[in-house]
Tab-separated table of C-alpha atoms in Angstrom:
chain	number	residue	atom	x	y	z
K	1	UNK	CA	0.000	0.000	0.000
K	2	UNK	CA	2.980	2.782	0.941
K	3	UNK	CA	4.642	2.046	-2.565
K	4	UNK	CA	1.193	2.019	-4.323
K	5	UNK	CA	0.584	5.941	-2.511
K	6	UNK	CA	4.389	6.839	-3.129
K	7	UNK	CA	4.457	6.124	-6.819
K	8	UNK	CA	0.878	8.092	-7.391
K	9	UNK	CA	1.825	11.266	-9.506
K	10	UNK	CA	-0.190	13.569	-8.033
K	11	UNK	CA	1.127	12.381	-4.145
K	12	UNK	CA	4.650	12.691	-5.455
K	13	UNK	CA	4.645	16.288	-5.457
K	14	UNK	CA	2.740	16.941	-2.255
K	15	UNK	CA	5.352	14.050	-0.565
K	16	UNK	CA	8.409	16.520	-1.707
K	17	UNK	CA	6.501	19.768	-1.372
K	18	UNK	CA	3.672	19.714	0.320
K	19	UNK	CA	0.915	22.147	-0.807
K	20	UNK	CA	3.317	24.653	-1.910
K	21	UNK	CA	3.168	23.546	-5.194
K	22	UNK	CA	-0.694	24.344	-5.478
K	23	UNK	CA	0.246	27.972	-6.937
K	24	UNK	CA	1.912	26.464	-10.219
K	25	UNK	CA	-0.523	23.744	-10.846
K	26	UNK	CA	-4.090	25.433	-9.809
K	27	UNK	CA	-3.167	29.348	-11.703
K	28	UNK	CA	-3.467	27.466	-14.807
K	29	UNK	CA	-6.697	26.666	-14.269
K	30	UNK	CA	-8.306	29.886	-13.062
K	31	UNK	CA	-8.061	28.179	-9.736
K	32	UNK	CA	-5.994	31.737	-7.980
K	33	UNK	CA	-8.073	33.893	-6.803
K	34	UNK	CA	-6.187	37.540	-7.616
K	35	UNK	CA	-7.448	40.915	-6.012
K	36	UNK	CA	-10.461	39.491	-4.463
K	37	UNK	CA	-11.938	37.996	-7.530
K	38	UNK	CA	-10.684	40.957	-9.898
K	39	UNK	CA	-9.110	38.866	-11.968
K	40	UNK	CA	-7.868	34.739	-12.372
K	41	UNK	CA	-4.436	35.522	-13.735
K	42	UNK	CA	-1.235	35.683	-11.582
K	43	UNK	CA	1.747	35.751	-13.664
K	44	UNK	CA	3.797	35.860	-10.344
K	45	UNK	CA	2.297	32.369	-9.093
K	46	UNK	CA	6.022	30.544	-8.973
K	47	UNK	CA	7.348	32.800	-7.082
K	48	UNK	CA	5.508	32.309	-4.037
K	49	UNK	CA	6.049	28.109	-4.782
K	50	UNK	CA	8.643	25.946	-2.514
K	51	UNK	CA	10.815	26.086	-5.899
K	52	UNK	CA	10.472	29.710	-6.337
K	53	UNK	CA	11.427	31.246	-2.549
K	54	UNK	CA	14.027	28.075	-1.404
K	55	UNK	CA	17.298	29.378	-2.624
K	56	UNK	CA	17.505	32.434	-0.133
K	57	UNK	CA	15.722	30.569	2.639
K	58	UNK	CA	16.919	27.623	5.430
K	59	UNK	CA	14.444	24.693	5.616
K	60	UNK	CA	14.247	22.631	8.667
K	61	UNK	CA	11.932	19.565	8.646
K	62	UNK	CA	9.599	19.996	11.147
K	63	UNK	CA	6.869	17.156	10.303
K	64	UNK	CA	3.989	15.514	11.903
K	65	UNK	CA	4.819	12.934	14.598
K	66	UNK	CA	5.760	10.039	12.831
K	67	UNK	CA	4.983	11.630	9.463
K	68	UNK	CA	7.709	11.402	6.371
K	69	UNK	CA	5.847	13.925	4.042
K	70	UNK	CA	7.762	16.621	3.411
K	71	UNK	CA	5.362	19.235	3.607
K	72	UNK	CA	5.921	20.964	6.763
K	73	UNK	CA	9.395	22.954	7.934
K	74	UNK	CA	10.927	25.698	9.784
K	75	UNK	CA	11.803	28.649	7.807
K	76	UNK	CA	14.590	31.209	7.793
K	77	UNK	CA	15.019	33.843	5.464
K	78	UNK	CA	19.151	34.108	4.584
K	79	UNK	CA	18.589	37.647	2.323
K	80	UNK	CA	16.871	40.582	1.792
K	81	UNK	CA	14.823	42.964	3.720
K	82	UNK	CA	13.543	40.265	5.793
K	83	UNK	CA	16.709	38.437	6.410
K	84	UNK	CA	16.829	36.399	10.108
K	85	UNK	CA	12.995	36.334	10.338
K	86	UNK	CA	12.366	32.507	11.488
K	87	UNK	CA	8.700	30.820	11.192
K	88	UNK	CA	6.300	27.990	9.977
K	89	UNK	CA	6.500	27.414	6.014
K	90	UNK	CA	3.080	28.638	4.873
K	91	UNK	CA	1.164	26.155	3.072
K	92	UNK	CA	-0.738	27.310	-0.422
K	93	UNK	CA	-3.832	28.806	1.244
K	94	UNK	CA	-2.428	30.708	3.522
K	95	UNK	CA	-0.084	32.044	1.024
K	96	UNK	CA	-2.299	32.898	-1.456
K	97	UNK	CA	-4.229	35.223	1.865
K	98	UNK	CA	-1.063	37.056	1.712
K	99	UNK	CA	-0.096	36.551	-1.821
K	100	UNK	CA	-2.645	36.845	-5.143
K	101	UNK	CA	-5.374	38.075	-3.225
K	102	UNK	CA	-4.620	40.375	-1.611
K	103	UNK	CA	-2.677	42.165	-4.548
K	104	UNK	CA	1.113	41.219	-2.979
K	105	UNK	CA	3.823	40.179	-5.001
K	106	UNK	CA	6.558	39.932	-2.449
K	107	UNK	CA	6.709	36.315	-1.509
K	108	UNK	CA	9.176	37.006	1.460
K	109	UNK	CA	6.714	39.638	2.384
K	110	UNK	CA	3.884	37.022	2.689
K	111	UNK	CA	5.747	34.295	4.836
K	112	UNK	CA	6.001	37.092	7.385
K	113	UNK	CA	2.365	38.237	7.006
K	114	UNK	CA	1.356	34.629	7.027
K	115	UNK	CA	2.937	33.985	10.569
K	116	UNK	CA	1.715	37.158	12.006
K	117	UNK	CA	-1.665	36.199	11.078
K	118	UNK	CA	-1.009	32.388	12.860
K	119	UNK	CA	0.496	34.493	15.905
K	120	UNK	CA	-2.797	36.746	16.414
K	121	UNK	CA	-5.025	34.052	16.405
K	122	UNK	CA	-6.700	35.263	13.356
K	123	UNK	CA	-8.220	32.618	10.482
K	124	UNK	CA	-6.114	33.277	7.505
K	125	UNK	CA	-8.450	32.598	4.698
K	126	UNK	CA	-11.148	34.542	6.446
K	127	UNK	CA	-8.912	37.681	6.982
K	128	UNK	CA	-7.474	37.064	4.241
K	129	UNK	CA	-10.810	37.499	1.678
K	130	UNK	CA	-11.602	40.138	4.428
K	131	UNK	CA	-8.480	42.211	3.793
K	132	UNK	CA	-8.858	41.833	0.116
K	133	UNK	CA	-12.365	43.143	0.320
K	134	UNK	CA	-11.208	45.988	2.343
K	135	UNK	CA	-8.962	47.007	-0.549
K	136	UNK	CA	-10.982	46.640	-3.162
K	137	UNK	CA	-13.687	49.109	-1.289
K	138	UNK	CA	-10.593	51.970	-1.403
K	139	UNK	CA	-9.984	51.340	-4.219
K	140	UNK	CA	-13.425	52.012	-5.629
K	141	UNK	CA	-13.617	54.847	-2.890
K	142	UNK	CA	-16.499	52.751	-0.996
K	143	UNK	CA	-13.966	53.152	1.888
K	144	UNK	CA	-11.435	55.917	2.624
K	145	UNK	CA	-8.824	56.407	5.111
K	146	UNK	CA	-11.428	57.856	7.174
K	147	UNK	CA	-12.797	54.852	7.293
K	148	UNK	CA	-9.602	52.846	7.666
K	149	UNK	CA	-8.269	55.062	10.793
K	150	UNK	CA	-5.687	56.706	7.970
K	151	UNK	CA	-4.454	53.339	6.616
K	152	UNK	CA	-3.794	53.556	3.040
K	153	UNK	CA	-5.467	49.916	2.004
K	154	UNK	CA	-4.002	49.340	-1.086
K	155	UNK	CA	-2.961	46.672	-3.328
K	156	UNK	CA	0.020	45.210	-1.743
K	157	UNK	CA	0.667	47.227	1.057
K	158	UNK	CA	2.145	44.982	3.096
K	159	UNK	CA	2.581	47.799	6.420
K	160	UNK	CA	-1.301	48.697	6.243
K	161	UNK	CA	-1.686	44.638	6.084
K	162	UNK	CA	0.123	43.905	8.907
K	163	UNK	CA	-1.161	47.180	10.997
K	164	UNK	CA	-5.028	46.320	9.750
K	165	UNK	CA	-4.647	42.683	11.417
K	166	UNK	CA	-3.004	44.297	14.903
K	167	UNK	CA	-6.721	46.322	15.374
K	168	UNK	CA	-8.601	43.271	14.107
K	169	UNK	CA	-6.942	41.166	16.573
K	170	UNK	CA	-7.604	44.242	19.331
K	171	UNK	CA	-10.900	45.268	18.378
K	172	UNK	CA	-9.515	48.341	17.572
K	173	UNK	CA	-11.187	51.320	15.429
K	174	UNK	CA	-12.174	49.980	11.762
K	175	UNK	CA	-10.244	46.556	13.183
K	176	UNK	CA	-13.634	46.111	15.832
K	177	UNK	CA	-15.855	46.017	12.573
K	178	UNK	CA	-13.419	44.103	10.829
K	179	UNK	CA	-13.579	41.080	13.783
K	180	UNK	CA	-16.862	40.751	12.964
K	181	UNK	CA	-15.417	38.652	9.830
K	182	UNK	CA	-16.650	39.852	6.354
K	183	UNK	CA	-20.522	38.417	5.937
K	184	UNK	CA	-21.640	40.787	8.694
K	185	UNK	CA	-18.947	43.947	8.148
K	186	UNK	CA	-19.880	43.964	4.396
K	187	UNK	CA	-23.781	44.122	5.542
K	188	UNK	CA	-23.200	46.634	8.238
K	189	UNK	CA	-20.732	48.913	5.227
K	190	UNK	CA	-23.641	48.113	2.853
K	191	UNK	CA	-24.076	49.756	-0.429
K	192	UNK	CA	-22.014	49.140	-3.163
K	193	UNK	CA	-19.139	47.620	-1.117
K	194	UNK	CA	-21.716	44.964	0.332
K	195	UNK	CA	-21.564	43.777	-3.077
K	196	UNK	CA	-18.065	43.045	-2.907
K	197	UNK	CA	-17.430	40.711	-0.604
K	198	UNK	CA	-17.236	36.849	-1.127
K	199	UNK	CA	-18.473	34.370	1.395
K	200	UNK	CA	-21.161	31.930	1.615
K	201	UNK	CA	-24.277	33.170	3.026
K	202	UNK	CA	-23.837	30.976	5.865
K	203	UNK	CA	-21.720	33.927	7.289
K	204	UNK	CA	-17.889	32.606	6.150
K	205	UNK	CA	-15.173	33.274	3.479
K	206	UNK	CA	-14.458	29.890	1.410
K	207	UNK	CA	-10.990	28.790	1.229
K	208	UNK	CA	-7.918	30.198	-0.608
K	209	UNK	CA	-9.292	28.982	-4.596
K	210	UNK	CA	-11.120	30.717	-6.942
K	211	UNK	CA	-14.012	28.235	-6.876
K	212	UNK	CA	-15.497	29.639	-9.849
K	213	UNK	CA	-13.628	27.127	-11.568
K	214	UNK	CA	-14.278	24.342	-9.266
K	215	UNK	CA	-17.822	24.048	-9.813
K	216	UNK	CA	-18.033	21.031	-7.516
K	217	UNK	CA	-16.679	22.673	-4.396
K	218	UNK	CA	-18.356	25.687	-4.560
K	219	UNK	CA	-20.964	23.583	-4.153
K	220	UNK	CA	-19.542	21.382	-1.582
K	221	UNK	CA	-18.990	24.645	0.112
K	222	UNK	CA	-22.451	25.912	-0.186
K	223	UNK	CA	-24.057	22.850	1.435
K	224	UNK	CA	-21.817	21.527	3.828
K	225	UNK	CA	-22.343	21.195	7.088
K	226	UNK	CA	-18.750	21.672	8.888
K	227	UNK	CA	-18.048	25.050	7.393
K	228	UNK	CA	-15.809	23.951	5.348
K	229	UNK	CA	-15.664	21.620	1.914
K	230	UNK	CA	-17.162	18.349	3.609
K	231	UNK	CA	-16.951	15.576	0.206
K	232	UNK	CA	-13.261	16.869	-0.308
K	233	UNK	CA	-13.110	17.075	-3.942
K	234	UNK	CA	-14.792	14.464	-6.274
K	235	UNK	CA	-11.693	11.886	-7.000
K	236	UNK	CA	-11.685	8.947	-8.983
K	237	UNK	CA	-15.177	7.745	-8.794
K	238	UNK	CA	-14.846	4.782	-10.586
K	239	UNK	CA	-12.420	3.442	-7.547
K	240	UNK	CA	-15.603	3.846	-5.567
K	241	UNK	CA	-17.537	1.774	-8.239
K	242	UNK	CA	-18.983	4.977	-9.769
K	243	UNK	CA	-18.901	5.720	-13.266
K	244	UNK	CA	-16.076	8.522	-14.655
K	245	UNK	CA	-16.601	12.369	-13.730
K	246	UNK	CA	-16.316	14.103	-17.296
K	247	UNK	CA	-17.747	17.099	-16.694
K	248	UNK	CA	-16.244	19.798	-14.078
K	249	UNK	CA	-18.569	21.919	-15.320
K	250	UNK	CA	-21.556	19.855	-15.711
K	251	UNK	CA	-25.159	20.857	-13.776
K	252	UNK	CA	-25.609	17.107	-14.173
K	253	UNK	CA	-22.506	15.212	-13.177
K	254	UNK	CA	-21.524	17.612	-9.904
K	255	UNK	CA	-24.083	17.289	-7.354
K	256	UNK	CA	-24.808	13.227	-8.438
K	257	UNK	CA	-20.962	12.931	-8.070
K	258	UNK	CA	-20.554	15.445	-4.740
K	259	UNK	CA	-23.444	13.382	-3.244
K	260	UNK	CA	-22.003	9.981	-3.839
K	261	UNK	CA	-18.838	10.802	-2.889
K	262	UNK	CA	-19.769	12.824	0.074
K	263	UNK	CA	-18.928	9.362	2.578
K	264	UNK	CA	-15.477	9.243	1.634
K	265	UNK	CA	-14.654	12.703	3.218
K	266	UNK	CA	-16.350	12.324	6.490
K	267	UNK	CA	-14.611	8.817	6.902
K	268	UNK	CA	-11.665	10.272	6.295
K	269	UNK	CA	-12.145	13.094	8.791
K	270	UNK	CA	-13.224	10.692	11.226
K	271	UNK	CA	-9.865	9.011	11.564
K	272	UNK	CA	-8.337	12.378	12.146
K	273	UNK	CA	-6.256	11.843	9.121
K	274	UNK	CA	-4.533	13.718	7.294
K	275	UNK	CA	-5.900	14.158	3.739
K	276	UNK	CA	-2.734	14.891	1.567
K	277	UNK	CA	-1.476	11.223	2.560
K	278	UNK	CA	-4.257	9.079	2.085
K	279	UNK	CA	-7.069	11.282	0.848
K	280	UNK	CA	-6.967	10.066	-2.709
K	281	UNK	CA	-6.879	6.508	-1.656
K	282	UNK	CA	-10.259	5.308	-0.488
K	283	UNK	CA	-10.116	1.339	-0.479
K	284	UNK	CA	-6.919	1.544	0.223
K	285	UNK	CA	-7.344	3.038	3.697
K	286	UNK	CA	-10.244	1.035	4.065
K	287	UNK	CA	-8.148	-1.754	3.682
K	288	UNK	CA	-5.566	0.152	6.004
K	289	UNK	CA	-8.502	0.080	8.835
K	290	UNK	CA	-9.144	-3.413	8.919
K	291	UNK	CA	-5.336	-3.924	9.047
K	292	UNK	CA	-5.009	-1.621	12.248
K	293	UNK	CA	-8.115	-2.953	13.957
K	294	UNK	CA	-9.246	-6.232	12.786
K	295	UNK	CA	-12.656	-5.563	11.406
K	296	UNK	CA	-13.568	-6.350	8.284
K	297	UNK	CA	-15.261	-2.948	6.428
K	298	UNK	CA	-16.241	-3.340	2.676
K	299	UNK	CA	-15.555	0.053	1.239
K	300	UNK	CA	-19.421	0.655	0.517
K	301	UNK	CA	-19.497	0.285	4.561
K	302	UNK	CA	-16.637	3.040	4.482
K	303	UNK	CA	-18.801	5.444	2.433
K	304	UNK	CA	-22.107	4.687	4.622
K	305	UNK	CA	-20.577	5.622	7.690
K	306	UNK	CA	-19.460	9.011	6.055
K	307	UNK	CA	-23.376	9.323	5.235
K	308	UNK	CA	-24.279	8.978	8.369
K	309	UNK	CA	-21.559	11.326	9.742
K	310	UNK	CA	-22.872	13.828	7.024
K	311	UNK	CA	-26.845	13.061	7.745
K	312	UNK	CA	-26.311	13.587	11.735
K	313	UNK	CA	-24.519	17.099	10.630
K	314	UNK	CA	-27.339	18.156	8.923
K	315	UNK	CA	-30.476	17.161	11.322
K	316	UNK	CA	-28.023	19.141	14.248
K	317	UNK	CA	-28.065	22.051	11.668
K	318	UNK	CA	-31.034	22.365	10.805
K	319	UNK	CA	-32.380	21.932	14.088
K	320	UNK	CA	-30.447	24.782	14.695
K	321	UNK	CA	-31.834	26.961	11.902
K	322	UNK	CA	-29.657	26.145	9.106
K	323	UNK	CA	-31.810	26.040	5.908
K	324	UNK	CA	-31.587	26.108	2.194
K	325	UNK	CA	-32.085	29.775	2.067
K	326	UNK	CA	-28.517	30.612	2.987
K	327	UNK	CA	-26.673	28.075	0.660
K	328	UNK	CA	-26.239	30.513	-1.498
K	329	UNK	CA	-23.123	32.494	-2.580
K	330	UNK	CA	-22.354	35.984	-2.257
K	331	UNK	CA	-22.758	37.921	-5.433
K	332	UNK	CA	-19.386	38.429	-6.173
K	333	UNK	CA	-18.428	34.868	-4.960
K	334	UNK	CA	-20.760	33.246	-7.500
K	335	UNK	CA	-20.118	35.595	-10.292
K	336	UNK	CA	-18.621	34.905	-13.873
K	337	UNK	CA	-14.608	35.163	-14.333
K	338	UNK	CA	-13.737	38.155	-16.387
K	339	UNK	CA	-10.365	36.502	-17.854
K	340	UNK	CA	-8.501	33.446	-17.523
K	341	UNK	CA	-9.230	29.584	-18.747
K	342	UNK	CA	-12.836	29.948	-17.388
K	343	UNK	CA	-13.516	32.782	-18.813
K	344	UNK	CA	-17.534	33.799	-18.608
K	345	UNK	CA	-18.697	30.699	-16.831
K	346	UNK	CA	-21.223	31.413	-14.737
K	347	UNK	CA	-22.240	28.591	-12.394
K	348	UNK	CA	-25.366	30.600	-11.002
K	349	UNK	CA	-27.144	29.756	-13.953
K	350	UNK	CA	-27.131	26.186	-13.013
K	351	UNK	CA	-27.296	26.949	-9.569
K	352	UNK	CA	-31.368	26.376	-8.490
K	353	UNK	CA	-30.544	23.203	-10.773
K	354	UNK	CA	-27.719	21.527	-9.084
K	355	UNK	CA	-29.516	22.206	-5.731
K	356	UNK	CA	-32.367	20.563	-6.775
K	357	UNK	CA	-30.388	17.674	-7.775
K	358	UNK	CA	-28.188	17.518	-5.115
K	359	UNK	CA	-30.592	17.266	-2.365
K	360	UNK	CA	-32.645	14.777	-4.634
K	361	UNK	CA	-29.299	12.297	-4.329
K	362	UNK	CA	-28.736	12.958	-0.981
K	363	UNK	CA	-32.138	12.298	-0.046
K	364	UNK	CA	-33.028	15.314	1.905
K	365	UNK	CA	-36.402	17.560	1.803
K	366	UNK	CA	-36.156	20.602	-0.900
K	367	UNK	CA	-37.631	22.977	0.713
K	368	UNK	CA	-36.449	22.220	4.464
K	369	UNK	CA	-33.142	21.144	3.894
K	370	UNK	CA	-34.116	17.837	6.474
K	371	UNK	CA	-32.655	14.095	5.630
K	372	UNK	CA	-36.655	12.719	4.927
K	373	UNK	CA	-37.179	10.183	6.962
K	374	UNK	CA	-36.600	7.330	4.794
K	375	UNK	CA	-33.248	8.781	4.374
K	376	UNK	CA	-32.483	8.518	8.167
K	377	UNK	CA	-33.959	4.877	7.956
K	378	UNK	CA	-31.604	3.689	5.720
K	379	UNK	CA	-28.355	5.158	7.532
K	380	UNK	CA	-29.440	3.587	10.880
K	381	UNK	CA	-30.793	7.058	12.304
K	382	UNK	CA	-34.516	6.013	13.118
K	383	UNK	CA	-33.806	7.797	16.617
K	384	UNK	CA	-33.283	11.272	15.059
K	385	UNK	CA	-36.634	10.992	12.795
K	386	UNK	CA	-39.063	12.069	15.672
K	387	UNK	CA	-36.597	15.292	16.235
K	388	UNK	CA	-36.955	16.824	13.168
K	389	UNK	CA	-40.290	15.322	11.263
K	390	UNK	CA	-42.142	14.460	14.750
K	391	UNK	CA	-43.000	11.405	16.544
K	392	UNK	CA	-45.761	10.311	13.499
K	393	UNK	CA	-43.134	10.474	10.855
């Protein structure tokens, strides 16, 4: 099984780099997000890749207990205008909080915002879409330096960055708005610059991809119930006895995929695993499990305890007010790509559509969001029927 994982393509590069090389793979694909949605191009991607900063830096492996993946180091910068600062290596996401989106092209510049961020306490993909929407309001003039306590917010300005996250952290002037996270600063700013901000109705900022060109985790996003992607990417179906997924674009394919797929996530996450070593390889940690503890789990077991991981999520959140009416995306979240490989794709046409579809696989009520109760039969999860449909259900 470890040589079967170690001579996978795709794992080869996260073994030797870890996430870093995310940049250089996803920008290609109009995955970057750049200027908070302004744009899906970033020319400058390599430089903020393992390959493009690790000639003027020290690298000291500093993995996971027990862990051989290469992914995670401490970092000294040798050169430059930074030279002796010591952290964590960033992974992509945080990266691209400090990098693309927020309009920086100083790679050095970011590993030191990206620790400051860690150090504060802050969430870096939240702050990060947060301080991107921020600029893009003064840039339009929706904000000024009024507004801002005299910060100059613009593109790149890595002093106003690192001063903006101090009075977040604080609660200080614009920085006590600001902690509110974006959904609720955007609607309390209103206007215009309401329109600007990207984050799932929910109330959160997705993750550091432009997932206008990821149909499937937009999605994902959208409907999960951990505030986070909860499937973790639709990958090789037919390993799970599905058919092939053709279409990454396809109203169709994506929620019948996302939905049958959805168990091997939540398994995953329930073994506290880590997803960039054995993510991609369903019945092989399956088979992995009954090695470790002697039971004897068919994959299609596997997958139905993920279900009812993900059906238990759903009754708690809707029983706490969680409904279809907020698994929506912001407008500028869910809006068309002005450039790049994905140009004019506009997944909000599709969007009533792949709901509709989605909650038909997943066997859940349209209009209530609830697992019907026939769903909760077949998972094992008769108790939880009464809760949410009543006790003649």
């Amino acid at each position: 099984h470890y040589e079967a994982i170690q001579k996978d393509p795709t794992y080869s590069r996260f073994f030797h780099w870890g996430t870093k090389n995310l940049y250089t793979l996803y920008e290609p694909q109009g995955l970057v997000p750049v200027k908070n949605l302004a744009s899906s191009v970033f020319p400058e991607h390599a430089r903020f890749t393992r390959p493009g900063y690790q000639d003027h830096v020290e690298l000291k492996p500093h993995r996971c207990w027990s862990c051989n993946h290469q992914s995670c180091n401490l970092l000294t910068i040798k050169t430059g205008p930074y030279a002796g600062f010591k952290g964590e290596e960033p992974d992509y996401e945080i990266m691209v909080a400090f990098g693309s989106l927020t309009g920086n092209l100083d790679a050095d510049a970011a590993i030191t915002l990206c620790d400051q961020v860690d150090r504060l306490g802050l969430e870096a993909n939240e702050t990060g879409w947060l301080l991107a929407w921020v600029m893009e309001c003064f840039e339009k003039g929706y904000l000024t330096s009024k507004d801002t306590d005299g910060l100059q917010m613009t593109w790149g300005n890595v002093a106003a960055v690192r001063e903006m996250m101090g009075k977040i952290a604080r609660r200080e002037g614009f920085g006590n708005l600001l902690a509110e996270g974006l959904a609720r600063a955007s609607q309390t700013v209103g206007g215009k610059a309401a329109e600007c901000a990207v984050y799932i109705k929910k109330g959160h900022a997705p993750r550091g991809h432009d997932h206008r060109a990821r149909w499937y985790e937009i999605l994902d996003y959208a409907t999960s119930n951990t505030g986070t992607i909860e499937t973790g990417g639709i990958s090789a179906p037919e390993k799970l006895g599905l058919p092939a997924f053709t279409d990454p674009f396809s109203p169709e394919q994506i929620p019948y995929f996302l939905a049958k797929t959805k168990g091997g996530g939540l398994f995953l996450d329930s073994l506290v695993m880590c997803v960039w070593c054995a993510g991609r390889f369903f019945p092989i940690l399956t088979n992995l499990v009954n090695a470790a503890t002697g039971w004897d789990m068919t994959v299609e077991e596997a997958l139905g305890m993920g279900m009812r991981v993900s059906n238990l999520l759903r009754c708690f959140n809707v029983r706490h007010g969680i409904t279809p009416e907020v698994e929506y995306p912001s407008a500028r979240y869910g809006s068309a790509p002005v450039d790049g490989p994905v140009k004019g794709k506009n997944i909000m046409d599709h969007w009533e559509e792949m709901l509709d579809r989605y909650y038909e696989v997943m066997g859940w009520d349209r209009k209530t969001g609830k697992p019907l109760p026939e769903t909760l039969r077949s998972q094992g999860l008769d108790y939880a029927i009464a809760e949410l449909w009543g006790p003649s259900a």
